[in-house]
Coordinates of C-alpha atoms in Angstrom, one line a residue:
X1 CA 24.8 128.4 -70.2
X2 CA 26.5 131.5 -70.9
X3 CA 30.0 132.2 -72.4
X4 CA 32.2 132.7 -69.0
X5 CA 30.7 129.5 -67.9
X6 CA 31.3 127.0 -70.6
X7 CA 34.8 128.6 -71.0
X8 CA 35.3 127.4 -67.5
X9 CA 34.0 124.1 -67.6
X10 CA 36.1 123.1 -70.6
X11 CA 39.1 124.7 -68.9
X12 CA 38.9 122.5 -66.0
X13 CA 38.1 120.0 -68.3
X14 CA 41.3 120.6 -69.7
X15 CA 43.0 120.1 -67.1
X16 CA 41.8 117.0 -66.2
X17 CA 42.7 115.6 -69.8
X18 CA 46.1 116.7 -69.6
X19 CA 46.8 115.7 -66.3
X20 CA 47.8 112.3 -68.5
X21 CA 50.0 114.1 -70.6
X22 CA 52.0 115.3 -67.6
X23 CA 51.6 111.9 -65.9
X24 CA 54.2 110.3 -68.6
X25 CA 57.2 112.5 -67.8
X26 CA 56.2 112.4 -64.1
X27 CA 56.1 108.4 -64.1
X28 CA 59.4 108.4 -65.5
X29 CA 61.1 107.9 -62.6
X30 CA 59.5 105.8 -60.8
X31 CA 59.7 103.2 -63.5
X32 CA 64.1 103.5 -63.5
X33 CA 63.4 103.1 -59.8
X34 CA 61.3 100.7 -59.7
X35 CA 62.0 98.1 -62.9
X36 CA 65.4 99.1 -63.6
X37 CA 64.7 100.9 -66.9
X38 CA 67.4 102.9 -68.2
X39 CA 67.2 106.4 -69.7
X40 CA 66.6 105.2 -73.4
X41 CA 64.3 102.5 -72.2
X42 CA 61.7 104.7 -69.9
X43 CA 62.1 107.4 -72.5
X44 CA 60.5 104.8 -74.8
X45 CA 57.6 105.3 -72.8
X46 CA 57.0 108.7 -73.9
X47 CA 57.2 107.7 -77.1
X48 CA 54.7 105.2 -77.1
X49 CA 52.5 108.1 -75.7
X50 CA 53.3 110.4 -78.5
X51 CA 53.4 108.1 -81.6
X52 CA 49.9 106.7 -82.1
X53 CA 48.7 110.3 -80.8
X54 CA 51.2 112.5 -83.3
X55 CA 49.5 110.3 -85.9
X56 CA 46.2 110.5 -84.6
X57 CA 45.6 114.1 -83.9
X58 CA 45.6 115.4 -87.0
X59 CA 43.4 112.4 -88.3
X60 CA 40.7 113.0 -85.4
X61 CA 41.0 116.7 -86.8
X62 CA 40.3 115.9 -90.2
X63 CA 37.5 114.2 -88.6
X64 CA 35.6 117.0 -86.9
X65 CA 36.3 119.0 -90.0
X66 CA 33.4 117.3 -91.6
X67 CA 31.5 116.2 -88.6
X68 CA 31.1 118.2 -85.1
X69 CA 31.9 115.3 -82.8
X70 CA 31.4 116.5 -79.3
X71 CA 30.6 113.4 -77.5
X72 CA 34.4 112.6 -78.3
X73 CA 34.7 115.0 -75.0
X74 CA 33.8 112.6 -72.4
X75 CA 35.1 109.4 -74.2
X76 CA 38.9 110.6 -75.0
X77 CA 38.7 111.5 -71.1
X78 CA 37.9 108.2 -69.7
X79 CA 40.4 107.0 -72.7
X80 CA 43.5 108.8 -71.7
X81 CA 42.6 108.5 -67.4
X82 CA 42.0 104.2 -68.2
X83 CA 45.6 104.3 -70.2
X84 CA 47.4 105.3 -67.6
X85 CA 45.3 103.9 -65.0
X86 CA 46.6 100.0 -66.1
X87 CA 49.9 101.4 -67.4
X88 CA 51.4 100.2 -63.6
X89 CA 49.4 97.3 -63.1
X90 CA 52.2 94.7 -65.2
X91 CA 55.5 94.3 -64.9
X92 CA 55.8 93.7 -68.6
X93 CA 57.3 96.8 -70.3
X94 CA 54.9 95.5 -73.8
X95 CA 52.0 95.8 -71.9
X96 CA 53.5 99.3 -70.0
X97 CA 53.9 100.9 -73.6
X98 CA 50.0 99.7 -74.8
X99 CA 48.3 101.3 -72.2
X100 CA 50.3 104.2 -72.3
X101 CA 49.7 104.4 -76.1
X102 CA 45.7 104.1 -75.2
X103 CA 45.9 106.9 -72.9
X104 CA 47.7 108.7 -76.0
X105 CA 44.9 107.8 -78.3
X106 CA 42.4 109.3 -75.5
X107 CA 44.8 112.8 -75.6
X108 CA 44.5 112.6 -79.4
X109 CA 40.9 112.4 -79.3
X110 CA 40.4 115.0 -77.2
X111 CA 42.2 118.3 -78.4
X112 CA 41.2 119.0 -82.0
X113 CA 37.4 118.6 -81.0
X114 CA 38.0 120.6 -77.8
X115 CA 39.6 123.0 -79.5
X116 CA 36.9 123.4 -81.8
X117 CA 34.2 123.5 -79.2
X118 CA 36.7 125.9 -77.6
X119 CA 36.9 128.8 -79.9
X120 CA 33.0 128.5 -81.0
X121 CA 31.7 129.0 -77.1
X122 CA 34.5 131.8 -76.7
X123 CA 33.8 133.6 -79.8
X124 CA 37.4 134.0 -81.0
X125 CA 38.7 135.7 -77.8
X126 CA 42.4 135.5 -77.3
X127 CA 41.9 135.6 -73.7
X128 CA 39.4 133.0 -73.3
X129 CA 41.6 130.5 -75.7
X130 CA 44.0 131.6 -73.4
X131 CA 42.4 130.4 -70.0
X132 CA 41.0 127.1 -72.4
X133 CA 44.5 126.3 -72.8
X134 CA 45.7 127.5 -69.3
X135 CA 43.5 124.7 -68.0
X136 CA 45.7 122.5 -69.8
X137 CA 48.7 123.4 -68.5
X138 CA 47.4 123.5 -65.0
X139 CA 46.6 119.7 -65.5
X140 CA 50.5 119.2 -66.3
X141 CA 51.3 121.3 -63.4
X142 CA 49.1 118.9 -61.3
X143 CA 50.5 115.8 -62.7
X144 CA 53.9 115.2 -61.0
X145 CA 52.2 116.2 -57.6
X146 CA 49.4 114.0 -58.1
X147 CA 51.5 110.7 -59.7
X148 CA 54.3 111.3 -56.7
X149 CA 51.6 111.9 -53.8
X150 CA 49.8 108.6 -54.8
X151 CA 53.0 106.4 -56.4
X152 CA 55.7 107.1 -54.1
X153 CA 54.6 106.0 -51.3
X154 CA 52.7 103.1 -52.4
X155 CA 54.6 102.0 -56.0
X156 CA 53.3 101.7 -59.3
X157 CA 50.3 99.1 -58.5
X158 CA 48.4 102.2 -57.3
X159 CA 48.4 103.8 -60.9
X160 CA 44.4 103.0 -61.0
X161 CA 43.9 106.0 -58.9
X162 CA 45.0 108.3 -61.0
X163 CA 41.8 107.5 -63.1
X164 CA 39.9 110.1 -60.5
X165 CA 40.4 113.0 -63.2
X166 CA 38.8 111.5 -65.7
X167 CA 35.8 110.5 -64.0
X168 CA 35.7 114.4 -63.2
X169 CA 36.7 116.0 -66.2
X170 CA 34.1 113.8 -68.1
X171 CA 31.0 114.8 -65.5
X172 CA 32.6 118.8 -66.3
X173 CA 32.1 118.6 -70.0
X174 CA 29.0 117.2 -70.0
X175 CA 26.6 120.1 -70.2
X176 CA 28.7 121.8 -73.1
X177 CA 28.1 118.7 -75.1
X178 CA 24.4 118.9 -74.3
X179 CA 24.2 122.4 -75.5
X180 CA 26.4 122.1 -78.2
X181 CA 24.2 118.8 -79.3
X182 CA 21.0 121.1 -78.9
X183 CA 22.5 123.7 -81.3
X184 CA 23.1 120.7 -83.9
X185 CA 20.1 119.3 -83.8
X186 CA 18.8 123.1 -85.1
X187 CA 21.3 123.6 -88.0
X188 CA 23.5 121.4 -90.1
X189 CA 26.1 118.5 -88.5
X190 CA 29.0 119.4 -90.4
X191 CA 31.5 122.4 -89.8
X192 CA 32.5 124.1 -93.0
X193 CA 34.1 127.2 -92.6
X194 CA 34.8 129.7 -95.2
X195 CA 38.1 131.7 -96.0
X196 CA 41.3 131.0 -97.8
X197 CA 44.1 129.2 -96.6
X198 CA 47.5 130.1 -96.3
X199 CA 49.5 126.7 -96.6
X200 CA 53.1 128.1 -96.8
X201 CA 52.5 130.3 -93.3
X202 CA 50.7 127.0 -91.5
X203 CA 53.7 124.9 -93.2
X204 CA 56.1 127.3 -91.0
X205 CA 54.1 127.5 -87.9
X206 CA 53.9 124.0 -87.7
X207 CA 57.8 123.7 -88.2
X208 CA 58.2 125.7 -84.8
X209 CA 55.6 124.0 -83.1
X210 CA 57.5 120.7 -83.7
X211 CA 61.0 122.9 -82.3
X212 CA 59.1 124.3 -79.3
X213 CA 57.9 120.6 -78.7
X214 CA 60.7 119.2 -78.6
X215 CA 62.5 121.8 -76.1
X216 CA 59.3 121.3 -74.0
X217 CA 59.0 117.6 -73.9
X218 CA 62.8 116.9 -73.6
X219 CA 62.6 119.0 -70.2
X220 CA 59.5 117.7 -69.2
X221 CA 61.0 113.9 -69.4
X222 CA 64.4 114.4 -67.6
X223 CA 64.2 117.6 -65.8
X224 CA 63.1 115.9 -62.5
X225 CA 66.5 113.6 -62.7
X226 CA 68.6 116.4 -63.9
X227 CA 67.8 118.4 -60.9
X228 CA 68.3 115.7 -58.3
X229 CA 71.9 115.2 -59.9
X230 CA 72.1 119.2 -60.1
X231 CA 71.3 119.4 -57.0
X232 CA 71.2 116.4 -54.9
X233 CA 68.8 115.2 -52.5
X234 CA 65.3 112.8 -52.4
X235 CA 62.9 112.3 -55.5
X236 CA 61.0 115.7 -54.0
X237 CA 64.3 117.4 -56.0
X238 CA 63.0 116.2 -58.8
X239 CA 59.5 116.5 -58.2
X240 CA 59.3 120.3 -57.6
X241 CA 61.7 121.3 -61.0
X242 CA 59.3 119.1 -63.1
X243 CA 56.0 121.4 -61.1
X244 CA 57.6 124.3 -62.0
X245 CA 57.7 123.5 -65.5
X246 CA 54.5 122.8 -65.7
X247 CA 53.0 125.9 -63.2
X248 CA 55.0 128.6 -65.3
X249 CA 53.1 127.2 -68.5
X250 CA 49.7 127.8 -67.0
X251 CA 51.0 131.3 -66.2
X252 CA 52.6 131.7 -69.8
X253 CA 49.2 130.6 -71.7
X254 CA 47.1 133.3 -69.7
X255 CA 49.8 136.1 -70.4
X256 CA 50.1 135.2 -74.0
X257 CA 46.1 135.7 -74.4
X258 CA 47.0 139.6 -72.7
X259 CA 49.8 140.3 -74.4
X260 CA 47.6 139.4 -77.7
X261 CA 45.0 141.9 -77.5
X262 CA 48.1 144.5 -76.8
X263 CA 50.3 143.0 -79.9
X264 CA 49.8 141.3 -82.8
X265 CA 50.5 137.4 -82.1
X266 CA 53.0 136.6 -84.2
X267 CA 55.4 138.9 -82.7
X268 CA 54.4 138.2 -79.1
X269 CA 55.9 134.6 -80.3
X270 CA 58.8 135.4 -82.3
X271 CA 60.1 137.6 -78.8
X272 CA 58.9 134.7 -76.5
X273 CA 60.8 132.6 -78.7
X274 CA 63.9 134.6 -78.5
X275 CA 63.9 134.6 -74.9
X276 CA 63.3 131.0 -74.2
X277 CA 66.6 130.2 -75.4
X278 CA 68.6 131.7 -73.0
X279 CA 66.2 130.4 -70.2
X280 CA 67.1 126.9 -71.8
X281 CA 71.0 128.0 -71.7
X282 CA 70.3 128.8 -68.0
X283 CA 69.0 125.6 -67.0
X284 CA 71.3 123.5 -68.4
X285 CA 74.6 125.3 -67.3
X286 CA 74.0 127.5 -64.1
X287 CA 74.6 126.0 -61.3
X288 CA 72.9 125.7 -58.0
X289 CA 69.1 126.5 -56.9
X290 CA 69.3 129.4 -59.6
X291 CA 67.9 126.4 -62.0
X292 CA 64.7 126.5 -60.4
X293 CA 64.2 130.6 -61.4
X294 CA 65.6 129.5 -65.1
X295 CA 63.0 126.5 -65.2
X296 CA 60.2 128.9 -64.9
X297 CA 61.2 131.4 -67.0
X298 CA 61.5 128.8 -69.5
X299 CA 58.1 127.3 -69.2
X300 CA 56.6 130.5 -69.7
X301 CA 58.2 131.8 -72.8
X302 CA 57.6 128.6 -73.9
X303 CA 54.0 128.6 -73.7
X304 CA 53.5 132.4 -74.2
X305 CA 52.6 131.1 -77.9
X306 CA 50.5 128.0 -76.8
X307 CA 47.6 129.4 -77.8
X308 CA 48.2 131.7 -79.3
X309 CA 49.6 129.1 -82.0
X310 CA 46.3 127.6 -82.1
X311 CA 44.7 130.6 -83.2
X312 CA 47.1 131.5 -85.4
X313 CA 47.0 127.9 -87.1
X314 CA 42.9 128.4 -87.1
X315 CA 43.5 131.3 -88.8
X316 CA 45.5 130.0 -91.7
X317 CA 43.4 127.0 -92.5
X318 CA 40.3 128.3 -91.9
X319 CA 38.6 125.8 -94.0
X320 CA 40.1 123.3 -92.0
X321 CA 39.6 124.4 -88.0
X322 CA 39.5 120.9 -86.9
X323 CA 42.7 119.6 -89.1
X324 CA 44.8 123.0 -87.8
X325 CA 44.0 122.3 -84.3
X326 CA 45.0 119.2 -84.3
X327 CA 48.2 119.8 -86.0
X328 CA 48.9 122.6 -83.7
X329 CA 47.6 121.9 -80.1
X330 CA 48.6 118.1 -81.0
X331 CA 52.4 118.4 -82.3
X332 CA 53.0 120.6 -78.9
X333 CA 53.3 117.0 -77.1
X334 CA 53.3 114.1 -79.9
X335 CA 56.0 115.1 -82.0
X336 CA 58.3 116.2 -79.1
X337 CA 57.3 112.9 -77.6
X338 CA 59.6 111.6 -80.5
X339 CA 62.9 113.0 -79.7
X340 CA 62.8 111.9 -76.3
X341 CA 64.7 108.3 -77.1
X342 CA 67.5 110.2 -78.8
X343 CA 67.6 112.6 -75.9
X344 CA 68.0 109.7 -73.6
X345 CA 70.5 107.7 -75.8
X346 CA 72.4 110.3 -75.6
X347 CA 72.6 110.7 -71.7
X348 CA 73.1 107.7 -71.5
X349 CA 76.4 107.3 -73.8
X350 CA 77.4 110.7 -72.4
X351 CA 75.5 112.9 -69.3
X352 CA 72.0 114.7 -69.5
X353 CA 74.0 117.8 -69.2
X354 CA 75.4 117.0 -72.8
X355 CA 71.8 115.4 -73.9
X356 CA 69.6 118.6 -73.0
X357 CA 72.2 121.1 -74.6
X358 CA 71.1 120.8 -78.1
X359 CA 67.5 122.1 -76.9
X360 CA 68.9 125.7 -76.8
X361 CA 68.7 125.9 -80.5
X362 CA 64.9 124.7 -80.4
X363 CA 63.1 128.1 -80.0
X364 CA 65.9 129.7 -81.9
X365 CA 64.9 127.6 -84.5
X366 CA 61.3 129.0 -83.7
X367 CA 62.6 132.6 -83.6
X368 CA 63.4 131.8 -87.3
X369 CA 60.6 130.7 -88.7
X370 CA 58.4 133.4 -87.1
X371 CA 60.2 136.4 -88.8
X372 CA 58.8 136.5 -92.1
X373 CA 55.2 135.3 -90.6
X374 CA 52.1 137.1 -91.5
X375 CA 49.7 138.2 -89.2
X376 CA 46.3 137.2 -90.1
X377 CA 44.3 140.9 -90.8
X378 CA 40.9 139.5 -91.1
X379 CA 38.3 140.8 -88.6
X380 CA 38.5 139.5 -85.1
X381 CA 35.6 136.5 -84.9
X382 CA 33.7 138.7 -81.3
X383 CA 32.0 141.5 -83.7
X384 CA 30.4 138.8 -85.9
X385 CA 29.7 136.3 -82.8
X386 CA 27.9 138.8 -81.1
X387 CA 25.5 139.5 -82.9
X388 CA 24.6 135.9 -83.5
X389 CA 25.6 134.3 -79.8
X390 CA 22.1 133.2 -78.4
X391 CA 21.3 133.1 -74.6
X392 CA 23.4 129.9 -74.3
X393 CA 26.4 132.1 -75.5
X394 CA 27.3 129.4 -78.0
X395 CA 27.3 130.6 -81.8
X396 CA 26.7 128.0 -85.2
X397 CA 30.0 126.1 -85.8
X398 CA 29.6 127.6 -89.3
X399 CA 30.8 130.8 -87.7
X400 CA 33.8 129.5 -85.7
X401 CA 36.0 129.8 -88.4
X402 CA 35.7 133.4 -89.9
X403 CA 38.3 135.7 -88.4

């Protein structure tokens, strides 16, 4: 199995994985509609998605720092598609948070291992952790389309459908895990990685991953229902604001690989950063179909940095790949998962107009922190890798780490 091909199996792998991390936000609304939940309550959902997995991440991380755990690629998938799956089988909100909070676990699972497994079969390239992470976002893309094509016409008993992508993505990342297990069995389990970390730069990068977050998921949850009241009309209103979201990310992550081998990444960020926040202005005060144009150009500054924040993160504890990623590609969803209650207490003491305001300042906030960043000056990870990269195109996980 060669390089291009394993890239692209975890890509779509990816996707199918975070199809359940769009699948929150998109099920939003059909939970007010059809149990009465208000904003603060179905936001409560979200958080139950995020707060096990913000917790979890980093833990799972730590995890994979000692031990390379690849089989955890085909069980957090069937973890995070059976969460949701159940999650509108009861009627009981209790039971409606647990299974959303096993689907989180499954996310959790999933992304520090994957992003691991991600940068060893791509050899450090910015552009193929760029397409890795694109697959992601083309998951959260799918999401709304796929919960609104099978939900709203049938209502939330047919959630156990939605489990198809998991079957899928599991099948996909099976033959990486094979070869990846064949490599192990010829060298050492554990992935130590040399280099010296920089804790104060990781400490700041983590700070505006946590600000970019929350912008991202605070849209992600009430953007469909802002734009119906924006705009008026049926639930497709909705619908099609929260796909645009999510298809300008998949577009943002592929350009921010490009724009990386061009410029360094950190200021690539720090500009993406800077322009986000009048996208975000955009969306919440001008009026009319125009919000649609201002949606997009927010997801994509927004995820301009996706990964290259994960490289970035890689690069500052490289003793501690497994514990950066998770942190990292993690806190993108799980700690803005955390702010959505607030968000929706406030809309519903005042309007979402009011509620989404304050996430103007989050990539400012970003913009900030990224000034006085370092870019990491060791030597790119592809002039070591290929020289060591067998026929299978993967290279010893000892390697993944030295940039």
């Amino acid at each position: 199995m060669r390089r291009n091909t394993s890239i692209s199996l975890l890509s779509v792998g990816h996707a199918c994985v975070d199809i359940y991390q769009g699948s929150v936000a998109a099920l939003v609304p059909f939970f007010i509609a059809e149990r009465d939940y208000t904003y603060a309550v179905a936001s409560g959902i979200v958080l139950a998605a995020s707060l096990l997995s913000s917790v979890a991440q980093p833990v799972f991380g730590a995890l994979t720092d000692r031990w390379a755990m690849p089989w955890l690629l085909p069980l957090s998938t069937l973890l995070g598609g059976v969460g949701i799956a159940l999650s509108g089988l009861s009627g009981s909100y209790l039971l409606t948070l647990v299974f959303v909070a096993i689907s989180g676990i499954g996310v959790a699972a999933y992304h520090p291992e994957s992003a691991r497994v991600a940068r060893i079969v791509s050899q450090g390239s910015h552009r193929a952790m760029g397409w890795f992470s694109s697959g992601g976002n083309i998951g959260f893309a799918l999401a709304p389309l796929m919960v609104t094509a099978v939900v709203a016409p049938n209502g939330l008993s047919w959630t156990p459908w939605l489990a198809l992508p998991a079957l899928a993505g599991t099948a996909l990342c099976l033959p990486v895990v094979r070869a990846l297990q064949q490599k192990q069995a010829d060298g050492p389990g554990t992935t130590t990685h040399a280099g010296k970390d920089d804790i104060p730069s990781f400490v700041k990068l983590s700070l505006a991953v946590v600000f970019r977050s929350i912008a991202f998921v605070g849209l992600s949850t009430f953007i469909a229902l802002y734009a119906r009241q924006r705009l008026g009309g049926s639930e497709v209103v909705g619908t099609a604001a929260l796909t645009v979201l999510y298809c300008g990310s998949a577009i943002g992550s592929v350009a921010g690989g490009s724009l990386a081998s061009r410029w360094d990444r950190v200021t690539v960020t720090r500009w993406s950063y800077l322009l986000t926040a009048v996208a975000i202005a955009g969306v919440v005060w001008v009026p009319g179909p125009a919000i649609y144009l201002f949606v997009a150009l927010t997801s994509v500054g927004l995820y301009v940095p996706f990964s290259l924040q994960v490289t970035l993160g890689q690069d500052y504890l490289p003793s501690r790949i497994g514990t950066a990623s998770g942190i990292t590609l993690g806190l993108t969803v799980s700690i803005g998962g955390l702010a959505s209650p607030v968000i929706g207490s406030i809309a519903d003491a005042t309007s979402l107009q009011t509620a989404l305001t304050p996430l103007v300042v989050m990539p400012l906030v970003g913009w900030l922190l990224f000034r006085n960043l370092p870019e990491p000056t060791a030597p790119r990870p592809e002039a070591a890798a290929s020289s060591e990269a067998d026929d299978t195109g993967v290279v010893p996980a000892q390697q993944s780490g030295n940039r």
